Short mmCIF file of C-alpha atoms (C1' of nucleotides) in Angstrom, two decimals:
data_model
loop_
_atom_site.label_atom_id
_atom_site.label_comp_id
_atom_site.label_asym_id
_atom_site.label_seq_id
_atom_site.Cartn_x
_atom_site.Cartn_y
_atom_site.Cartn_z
CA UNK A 10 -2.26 -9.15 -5.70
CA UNK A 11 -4.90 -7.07 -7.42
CA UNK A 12 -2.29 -5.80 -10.20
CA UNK A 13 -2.85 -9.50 -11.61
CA UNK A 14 -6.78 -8.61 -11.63
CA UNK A 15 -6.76 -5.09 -12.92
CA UNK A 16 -5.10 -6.37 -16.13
CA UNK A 17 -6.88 -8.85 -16.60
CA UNK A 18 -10.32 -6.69 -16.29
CA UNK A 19 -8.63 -4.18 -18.90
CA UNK A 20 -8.16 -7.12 -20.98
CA UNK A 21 -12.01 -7.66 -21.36
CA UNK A 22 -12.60 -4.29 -22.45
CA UNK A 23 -10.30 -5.09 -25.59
CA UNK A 24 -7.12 -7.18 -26.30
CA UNK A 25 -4.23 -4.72 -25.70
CA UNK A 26 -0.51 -4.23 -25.33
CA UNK A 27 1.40 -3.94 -21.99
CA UNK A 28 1.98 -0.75 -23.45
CA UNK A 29 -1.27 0.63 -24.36
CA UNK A 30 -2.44 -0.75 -20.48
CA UNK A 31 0.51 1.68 -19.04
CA UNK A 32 -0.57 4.78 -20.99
CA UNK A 33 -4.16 4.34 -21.27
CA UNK A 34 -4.82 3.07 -18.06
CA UNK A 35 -2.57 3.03 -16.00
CA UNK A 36 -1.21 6.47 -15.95
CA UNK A 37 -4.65 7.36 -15.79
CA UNK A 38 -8.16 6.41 -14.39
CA UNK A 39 -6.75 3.44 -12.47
CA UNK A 40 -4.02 4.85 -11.25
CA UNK A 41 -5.82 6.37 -8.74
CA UNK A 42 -6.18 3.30 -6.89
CA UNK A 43 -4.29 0.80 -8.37
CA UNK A 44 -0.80 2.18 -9.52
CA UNK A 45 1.74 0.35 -11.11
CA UNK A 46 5.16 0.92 -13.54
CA UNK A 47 5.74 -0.46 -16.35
CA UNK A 48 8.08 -3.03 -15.76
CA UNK A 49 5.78 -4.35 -13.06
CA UNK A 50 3.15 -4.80 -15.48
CA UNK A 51 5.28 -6.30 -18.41
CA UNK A 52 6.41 -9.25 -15.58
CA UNK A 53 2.64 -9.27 -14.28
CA UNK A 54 1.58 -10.16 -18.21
CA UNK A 55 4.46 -12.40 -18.85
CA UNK A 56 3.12 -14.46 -15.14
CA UNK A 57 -0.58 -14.10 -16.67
CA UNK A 58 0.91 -15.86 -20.11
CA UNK A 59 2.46 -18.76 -18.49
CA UNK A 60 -0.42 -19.51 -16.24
CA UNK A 61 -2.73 -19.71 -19.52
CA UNK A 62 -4.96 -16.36 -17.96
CA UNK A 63 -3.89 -14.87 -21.06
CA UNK A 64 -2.60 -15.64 -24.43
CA UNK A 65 -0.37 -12.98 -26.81
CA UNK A 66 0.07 -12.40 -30.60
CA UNK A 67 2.36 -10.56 -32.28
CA UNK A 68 0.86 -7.31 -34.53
CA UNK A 69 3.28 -6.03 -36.89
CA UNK A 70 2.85 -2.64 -37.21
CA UNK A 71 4.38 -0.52 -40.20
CA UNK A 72 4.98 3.01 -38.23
CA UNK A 73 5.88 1.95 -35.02
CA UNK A 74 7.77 -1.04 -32.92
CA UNK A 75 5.54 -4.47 -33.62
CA UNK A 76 3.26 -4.87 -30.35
CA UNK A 77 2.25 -8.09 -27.94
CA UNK A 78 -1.34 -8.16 -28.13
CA UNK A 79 -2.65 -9.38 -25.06
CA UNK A 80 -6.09 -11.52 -25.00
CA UNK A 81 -7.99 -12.96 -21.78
CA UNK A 82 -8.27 -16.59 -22.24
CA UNK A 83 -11.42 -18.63 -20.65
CA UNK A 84 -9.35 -19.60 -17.88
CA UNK A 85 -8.31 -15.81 -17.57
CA UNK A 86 -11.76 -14.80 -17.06
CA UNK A 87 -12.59 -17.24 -14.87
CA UNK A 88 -10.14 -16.15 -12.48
CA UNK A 89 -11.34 -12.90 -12.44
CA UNK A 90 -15.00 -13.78 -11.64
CA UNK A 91 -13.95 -15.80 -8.71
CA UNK A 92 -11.94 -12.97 -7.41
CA UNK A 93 -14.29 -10.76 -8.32
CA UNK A 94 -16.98 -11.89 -6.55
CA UNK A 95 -15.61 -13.26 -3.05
CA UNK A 96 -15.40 -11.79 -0.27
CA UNK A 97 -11.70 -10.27 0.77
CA UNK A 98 -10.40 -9.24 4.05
CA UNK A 99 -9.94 -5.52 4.71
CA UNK A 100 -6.11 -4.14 3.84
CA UNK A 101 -5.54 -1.71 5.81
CA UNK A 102 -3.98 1.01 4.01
CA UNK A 103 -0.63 2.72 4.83
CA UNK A 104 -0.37 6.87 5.22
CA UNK A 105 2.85 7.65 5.91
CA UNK A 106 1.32 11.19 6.44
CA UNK A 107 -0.72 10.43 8.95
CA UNK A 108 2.71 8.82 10.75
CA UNK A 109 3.75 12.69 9.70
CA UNK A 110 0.67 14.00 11.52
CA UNK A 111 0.78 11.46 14.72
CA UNK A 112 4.38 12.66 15.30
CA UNK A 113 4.15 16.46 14.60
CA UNK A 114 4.12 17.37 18.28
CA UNK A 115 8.21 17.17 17.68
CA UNK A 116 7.54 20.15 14.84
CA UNK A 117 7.16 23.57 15.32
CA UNK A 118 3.88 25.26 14.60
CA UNK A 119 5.19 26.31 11.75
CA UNK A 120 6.91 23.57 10.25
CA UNK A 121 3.67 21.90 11.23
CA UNK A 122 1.12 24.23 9.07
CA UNK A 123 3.63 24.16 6.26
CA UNK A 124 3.30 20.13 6.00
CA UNK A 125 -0.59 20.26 6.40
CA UNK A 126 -0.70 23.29 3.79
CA UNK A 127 1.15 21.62 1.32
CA UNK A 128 -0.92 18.34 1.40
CA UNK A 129 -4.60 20.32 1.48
CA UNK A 130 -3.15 21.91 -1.44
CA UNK A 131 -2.53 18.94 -3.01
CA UNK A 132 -6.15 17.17 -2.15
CA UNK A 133 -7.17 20.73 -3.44
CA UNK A 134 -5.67 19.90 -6.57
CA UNK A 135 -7.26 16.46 -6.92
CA UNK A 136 -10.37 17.65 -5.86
CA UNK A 137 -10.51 19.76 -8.53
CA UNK A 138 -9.52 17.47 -11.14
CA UNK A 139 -12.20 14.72 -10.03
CA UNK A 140 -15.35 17.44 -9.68
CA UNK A 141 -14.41 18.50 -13.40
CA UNK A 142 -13.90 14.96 -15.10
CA UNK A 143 -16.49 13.78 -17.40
CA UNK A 144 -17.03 10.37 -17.47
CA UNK A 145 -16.89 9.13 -21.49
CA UNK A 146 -19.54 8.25 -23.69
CA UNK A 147 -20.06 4.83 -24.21
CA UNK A 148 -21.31 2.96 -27.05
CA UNK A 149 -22.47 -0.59 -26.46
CA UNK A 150 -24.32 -2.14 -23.74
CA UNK A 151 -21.40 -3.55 -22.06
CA UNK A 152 -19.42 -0.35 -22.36
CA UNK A 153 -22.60 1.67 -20.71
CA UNK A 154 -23.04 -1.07 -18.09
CA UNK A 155 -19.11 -0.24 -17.64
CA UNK A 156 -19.57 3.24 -17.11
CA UNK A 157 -21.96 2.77 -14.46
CA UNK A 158 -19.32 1.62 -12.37
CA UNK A 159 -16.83 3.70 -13.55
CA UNK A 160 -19.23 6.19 -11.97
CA UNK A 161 -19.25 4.43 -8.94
CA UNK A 162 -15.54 4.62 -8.44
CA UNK A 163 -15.78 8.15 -9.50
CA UNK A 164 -18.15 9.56 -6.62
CA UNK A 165 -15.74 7.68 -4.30
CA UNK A 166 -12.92 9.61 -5.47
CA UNK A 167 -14.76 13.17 -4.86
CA UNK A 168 -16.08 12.30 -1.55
CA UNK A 169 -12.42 11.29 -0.70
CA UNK A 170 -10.95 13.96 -1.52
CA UNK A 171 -14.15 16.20 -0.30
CA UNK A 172 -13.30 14.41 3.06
CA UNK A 173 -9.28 14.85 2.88
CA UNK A 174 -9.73 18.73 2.37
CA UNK A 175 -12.08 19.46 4.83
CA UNK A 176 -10.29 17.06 7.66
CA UNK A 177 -6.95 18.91 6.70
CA UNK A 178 -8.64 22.31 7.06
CA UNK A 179 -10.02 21.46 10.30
CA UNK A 180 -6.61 20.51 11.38
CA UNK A 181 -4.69 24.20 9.96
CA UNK A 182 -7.45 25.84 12.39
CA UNK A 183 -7.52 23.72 15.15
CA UNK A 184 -3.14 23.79 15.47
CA UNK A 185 -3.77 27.24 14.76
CA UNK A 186 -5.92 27.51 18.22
CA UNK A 187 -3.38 25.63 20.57
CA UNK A 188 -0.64 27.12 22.22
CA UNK A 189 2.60 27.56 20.75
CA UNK A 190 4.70 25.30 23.16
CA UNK A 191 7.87 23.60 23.28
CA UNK A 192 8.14 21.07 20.08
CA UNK A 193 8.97 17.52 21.65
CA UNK B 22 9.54 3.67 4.08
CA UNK B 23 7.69 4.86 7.14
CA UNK B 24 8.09 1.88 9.08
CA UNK B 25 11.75 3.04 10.13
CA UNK B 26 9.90 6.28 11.06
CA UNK B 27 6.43 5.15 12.66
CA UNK B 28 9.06 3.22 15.10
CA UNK B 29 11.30 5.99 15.97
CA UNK B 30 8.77 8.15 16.44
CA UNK B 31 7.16 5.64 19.29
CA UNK B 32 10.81 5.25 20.56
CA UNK B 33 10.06 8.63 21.21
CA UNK B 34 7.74 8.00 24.03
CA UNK B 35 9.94 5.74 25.81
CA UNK B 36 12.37 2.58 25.55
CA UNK B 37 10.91 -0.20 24.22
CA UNK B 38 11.11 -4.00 22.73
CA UNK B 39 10.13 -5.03 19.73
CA UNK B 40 7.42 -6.98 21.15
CA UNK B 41 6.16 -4.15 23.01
CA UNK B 42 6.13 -1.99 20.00
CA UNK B 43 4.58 -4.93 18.23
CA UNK B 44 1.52 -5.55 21.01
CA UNK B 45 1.25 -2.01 22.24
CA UNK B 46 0.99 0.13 19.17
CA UNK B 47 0.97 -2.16 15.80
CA UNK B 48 -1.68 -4.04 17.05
CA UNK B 49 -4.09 -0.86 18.25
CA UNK B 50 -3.57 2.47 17.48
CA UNK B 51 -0.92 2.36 14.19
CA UNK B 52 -2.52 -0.55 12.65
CA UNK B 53 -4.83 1.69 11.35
CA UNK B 54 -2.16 4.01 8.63
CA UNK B 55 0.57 1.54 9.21
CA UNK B 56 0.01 -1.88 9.40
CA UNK B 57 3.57 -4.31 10.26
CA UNK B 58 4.05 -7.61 11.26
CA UNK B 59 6.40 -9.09 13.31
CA UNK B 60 9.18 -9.66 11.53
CA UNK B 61 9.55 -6.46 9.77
CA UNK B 62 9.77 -4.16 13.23
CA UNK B 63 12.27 -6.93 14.38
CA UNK B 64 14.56 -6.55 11.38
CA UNK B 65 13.62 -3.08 10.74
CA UNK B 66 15.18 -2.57 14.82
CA UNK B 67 17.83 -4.48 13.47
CA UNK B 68 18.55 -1.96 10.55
CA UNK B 69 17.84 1.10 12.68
CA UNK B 70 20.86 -0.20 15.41
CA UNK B 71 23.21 -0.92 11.98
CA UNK B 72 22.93 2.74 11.31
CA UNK B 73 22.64 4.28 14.84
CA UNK B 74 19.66 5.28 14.53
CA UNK B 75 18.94 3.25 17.68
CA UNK B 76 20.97 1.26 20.64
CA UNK B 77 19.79 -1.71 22.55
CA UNK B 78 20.10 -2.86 25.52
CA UNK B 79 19.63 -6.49 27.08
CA UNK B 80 16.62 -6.26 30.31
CA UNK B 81 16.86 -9.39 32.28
CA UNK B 82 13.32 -10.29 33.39
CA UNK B 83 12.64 -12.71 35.92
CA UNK B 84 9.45 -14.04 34.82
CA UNK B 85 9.76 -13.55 31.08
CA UNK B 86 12.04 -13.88 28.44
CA UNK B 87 14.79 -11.29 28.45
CA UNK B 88 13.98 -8.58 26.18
CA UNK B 89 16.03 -6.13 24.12
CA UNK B 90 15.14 -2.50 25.15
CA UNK B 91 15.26 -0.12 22.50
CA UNK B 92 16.28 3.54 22.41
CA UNK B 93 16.32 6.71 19.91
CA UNK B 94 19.53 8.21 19.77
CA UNK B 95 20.38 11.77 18.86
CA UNK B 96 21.12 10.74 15.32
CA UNK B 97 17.67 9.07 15.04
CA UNK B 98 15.74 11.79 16.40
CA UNK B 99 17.81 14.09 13.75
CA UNK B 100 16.51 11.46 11.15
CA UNK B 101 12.54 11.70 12.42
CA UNK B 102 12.91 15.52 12.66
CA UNK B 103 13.88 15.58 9.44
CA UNK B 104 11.35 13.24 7.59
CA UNK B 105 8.12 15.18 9.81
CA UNK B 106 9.42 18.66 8.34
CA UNK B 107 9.49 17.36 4.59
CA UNK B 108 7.03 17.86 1.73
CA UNK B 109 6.55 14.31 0.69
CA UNK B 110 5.56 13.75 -2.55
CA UNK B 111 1.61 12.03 -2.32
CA UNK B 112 1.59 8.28 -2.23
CA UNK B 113 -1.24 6.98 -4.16
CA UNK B 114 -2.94 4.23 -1.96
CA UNK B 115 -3.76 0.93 -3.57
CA UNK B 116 -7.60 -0.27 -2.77
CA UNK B 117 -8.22 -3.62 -4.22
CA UNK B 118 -11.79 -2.88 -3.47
CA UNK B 119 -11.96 -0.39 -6.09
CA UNK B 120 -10.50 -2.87 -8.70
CA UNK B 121 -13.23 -4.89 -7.65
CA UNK B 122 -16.24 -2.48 -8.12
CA UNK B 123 -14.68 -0.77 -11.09
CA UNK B 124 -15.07 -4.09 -12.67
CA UNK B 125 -18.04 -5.37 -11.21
CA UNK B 126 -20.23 -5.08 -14.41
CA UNK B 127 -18.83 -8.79 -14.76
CA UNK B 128 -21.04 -10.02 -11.87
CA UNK B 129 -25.05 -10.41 -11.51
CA UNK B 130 -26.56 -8.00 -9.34
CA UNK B 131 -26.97 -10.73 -6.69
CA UNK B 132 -23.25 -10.94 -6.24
CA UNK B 133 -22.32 -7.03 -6.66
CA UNK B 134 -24.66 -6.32 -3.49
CA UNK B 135 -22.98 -8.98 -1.46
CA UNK B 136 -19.69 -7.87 -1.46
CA UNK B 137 -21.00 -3.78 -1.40
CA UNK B 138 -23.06 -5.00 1.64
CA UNK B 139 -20.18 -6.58 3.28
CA UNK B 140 -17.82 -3.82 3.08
CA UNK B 141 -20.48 -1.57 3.95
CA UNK B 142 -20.72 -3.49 7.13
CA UNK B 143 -17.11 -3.78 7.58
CA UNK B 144 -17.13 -0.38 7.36
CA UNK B 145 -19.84 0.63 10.10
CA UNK B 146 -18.39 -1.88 12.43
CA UNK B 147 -14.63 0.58 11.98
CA UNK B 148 -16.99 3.59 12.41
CA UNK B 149 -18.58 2.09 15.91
CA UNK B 150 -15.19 1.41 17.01
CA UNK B 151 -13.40 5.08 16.09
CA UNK B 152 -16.52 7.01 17.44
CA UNK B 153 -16.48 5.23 20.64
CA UNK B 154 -12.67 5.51 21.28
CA UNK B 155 -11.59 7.28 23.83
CA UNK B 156 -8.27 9.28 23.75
CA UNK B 157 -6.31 8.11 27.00
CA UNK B 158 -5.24 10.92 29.65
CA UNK B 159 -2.02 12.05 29.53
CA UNK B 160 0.07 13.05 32.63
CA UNK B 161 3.11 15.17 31.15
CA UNK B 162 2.83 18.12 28.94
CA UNK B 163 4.44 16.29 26.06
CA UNK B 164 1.56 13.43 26.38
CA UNK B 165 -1.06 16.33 26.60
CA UNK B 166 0.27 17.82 23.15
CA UNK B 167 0.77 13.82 21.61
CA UNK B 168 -2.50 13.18 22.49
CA UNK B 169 -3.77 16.25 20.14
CA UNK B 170 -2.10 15.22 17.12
CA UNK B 171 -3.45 11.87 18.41
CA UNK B 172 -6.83 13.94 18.05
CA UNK B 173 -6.43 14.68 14.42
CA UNK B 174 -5.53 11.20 13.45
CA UNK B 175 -8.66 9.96 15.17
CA UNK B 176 -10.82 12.80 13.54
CA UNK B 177 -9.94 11.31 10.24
CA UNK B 178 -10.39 8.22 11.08
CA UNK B 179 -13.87 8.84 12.00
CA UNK B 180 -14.34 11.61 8.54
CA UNK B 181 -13.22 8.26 6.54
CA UNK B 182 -15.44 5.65 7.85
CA UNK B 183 -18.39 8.02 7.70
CA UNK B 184 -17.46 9.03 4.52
CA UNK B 185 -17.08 5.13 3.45
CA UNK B 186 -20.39 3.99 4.62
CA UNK B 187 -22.44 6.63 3.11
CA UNK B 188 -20.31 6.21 -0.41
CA UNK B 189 -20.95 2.58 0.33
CA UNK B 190 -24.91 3.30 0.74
CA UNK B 191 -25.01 5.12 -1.96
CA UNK B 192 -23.58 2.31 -4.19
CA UNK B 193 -25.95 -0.36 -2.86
CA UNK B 194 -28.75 1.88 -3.57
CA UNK B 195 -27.74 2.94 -7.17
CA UNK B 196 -27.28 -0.76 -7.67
CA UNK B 197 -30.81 -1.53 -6.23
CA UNK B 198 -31.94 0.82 -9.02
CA UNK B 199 -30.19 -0.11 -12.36
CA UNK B 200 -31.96 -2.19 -14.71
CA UNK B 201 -30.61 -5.81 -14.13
CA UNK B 202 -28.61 -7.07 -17.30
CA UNK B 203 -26.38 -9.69 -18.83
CA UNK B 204 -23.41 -9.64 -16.80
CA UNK B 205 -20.43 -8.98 -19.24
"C1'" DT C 2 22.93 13.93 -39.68
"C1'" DT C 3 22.50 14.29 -35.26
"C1'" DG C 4 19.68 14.17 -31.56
"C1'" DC C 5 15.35 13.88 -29.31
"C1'" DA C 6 10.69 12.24 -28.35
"C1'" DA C 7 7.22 8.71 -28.64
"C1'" DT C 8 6.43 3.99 -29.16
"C1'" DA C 9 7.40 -0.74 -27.58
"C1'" DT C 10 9.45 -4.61 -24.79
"C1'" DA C 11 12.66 -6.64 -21.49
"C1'" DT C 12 15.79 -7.39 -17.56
"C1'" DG C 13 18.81 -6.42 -13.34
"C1'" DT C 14 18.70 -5.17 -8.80
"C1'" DA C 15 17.40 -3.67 -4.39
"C1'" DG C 16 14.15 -2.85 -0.99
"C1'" DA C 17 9.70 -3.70 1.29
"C1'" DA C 18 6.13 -6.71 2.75
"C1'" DT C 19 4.16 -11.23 3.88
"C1'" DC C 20 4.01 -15.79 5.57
"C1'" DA C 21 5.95 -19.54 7.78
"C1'" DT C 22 8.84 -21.49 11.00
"C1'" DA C 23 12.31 -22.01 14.80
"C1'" DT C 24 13.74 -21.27 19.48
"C1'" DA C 25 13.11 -20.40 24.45
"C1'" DT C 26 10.89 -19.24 29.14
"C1'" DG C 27 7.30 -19.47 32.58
"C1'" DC C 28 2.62 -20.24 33.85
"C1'" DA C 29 -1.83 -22.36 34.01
"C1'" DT C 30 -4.59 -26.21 32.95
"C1'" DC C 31 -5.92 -30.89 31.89
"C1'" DG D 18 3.67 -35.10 32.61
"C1'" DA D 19 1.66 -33.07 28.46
"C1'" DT D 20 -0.54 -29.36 26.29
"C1'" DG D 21 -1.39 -24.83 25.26
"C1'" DC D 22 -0.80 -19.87 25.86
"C1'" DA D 23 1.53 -15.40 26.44
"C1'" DT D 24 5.92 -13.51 26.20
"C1'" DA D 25 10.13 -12.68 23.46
"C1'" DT D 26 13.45 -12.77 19.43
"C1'" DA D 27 15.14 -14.37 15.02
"C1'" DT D 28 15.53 -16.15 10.25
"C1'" DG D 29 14.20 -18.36 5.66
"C1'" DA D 30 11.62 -17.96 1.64
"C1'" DT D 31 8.80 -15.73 -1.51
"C1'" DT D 32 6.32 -12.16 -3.55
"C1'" DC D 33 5.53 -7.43 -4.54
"C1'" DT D 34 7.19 -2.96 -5.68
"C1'" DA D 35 10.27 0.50 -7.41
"C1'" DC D 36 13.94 2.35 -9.92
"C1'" DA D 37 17.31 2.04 -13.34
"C1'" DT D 38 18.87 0.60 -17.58
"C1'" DA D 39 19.06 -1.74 -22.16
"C1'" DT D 40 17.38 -2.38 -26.73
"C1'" DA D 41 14.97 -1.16 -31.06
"C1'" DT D 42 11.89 1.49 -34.43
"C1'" DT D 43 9.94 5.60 -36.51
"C1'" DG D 44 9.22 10.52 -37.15
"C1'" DC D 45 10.53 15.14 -36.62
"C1'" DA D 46 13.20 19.12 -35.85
"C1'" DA D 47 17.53 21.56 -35.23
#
DNA sequence: TTGCAATATATGTAGAATCATATATGCATC
DNA sequence: GATGCATATATGATTCTACATATATTGCAA
């Protein structure tokens, strides 16, 4: 139940709106590990709300729909320290394509490269995007101390992706090496 | 929904029970891209028969409780063939412990290299394990090519833990380094 | 003025995952 | 005889997730 957490960490950056969360955050930096839609997060405020982890105001706004402006509450933040800090048990984390890649003996070579091709392509891709992201500026102490970590995250996502392409290359050459044989 | 596939795909290596699917394989070798507990392979079975993808049948044991042996049928192996050969879109994978670092600014230092330490450990323990695994024999020619793709899977597996601890060292050590400050 | 896109919130529904619990057999152990 | 354990299947309840849809405002372009 991290979705819970990761608002209301977003929260201390700044009050916000379930919508500024989904387009500011959510469809980017933490969606990398931590996705979520929008109606997922809407519920996941309204729960916060009525277990007093946050509290909302109304913002009238003159060019656009009026907002819910979303504030951590003491109780809000104490929550998150506590989760922050223990200790959790590993989740393992489903791959359906490594199910893909366990089973691919029933695939033709070919079919077999195309599948693996397509996803180092794709950790290409990300790869890319990660090595050339800048992390932003930040201008108070908090918001540097923030970055820091932000960094952290970061590094983890280019050495993951680092990781995924070379693994999946290793794999294109080393099913290119065996014999083509019956698929079953 | 690669539950439904993960278990054809082992149905593919022979008859089984749920239980046997359960101890032999979601308890070892798939618990590590596709976790499931009990209940979900018995009512995923339980779907998979409702749309042919499977039949049953009863195996009276004399020493045991009677089991329900499970088998792929041609439809079901259609299905799997299908779902290998696909494209599938990429799955973002949720990591709670990412959440928790990205916010971590929140805790004193004390606290951030506790939980980096533990995962860190956590993490070596996972790497022992994978780089002293053994890939079993196989007997028929479609065992010796399972066992390959079996291969791969286990190559990442050891590429990720590696790659986890050092990321993980890393961390505690740029941690060790920054300036200790108001935790906010 | 009609329609579309962006902004903004909310709900209905279905499927997937998790946790707990119920039932039953046979064996070993205390 | 009671207790616990491994084997074996099943269901209830709840939460989490995903996808679709509904509603409303403003600005802009065709």
């Amino acid at each position: 139940m991290s979705l819970r957490h990761a608002i209301l960490g977003l929260l201390t950056f700044e009050p916000m709106s379930g919508y500024t969360l989904k387009s500011r955050y959510f469809d980017k930096s933490v969606a990398y590990f931590w996705p979520a839609d929008q109606a997922q997060i809407y519920r996941t405020l309204q729960a916060l709300e009525a277990d007093g982890a946050v509290s909302s105001e109304t913002v009238e706004n003159d060019k656009r729909p009026n907002q819910k402006q979303y504030s951590i509450t003491g109780a809000g933040e104490r929550e998150l320290r506590e989760w922050l800090a223990a200790i959790h048990p590993p989740v393992t984390q489903k791959d359906g394509f490594l199910v893909q890649l366990y089973f691919a003996r029933m695939l033709s070579r070919h079919q077999i490269l195309r599948v693996l091709q397509a996803q180092r392509d794709t950790h290409r891709q990300l790869q890319d995007h990660f090595d050339n992201l800048v992390l932003p500026a930040a201008d108070t102490a908090t918001m540097k101390r923030q970055v820091r970590f932000g960094g952290l995250t970061l590094d983890y996502a280019r050495r993951r992706e680092k990781m995924l392409v070379e693994w999946l290359e290793a794999c294109i050459a080393a099913v290119q090496e065996w014999p083509e044989q019956e698929s079953i």
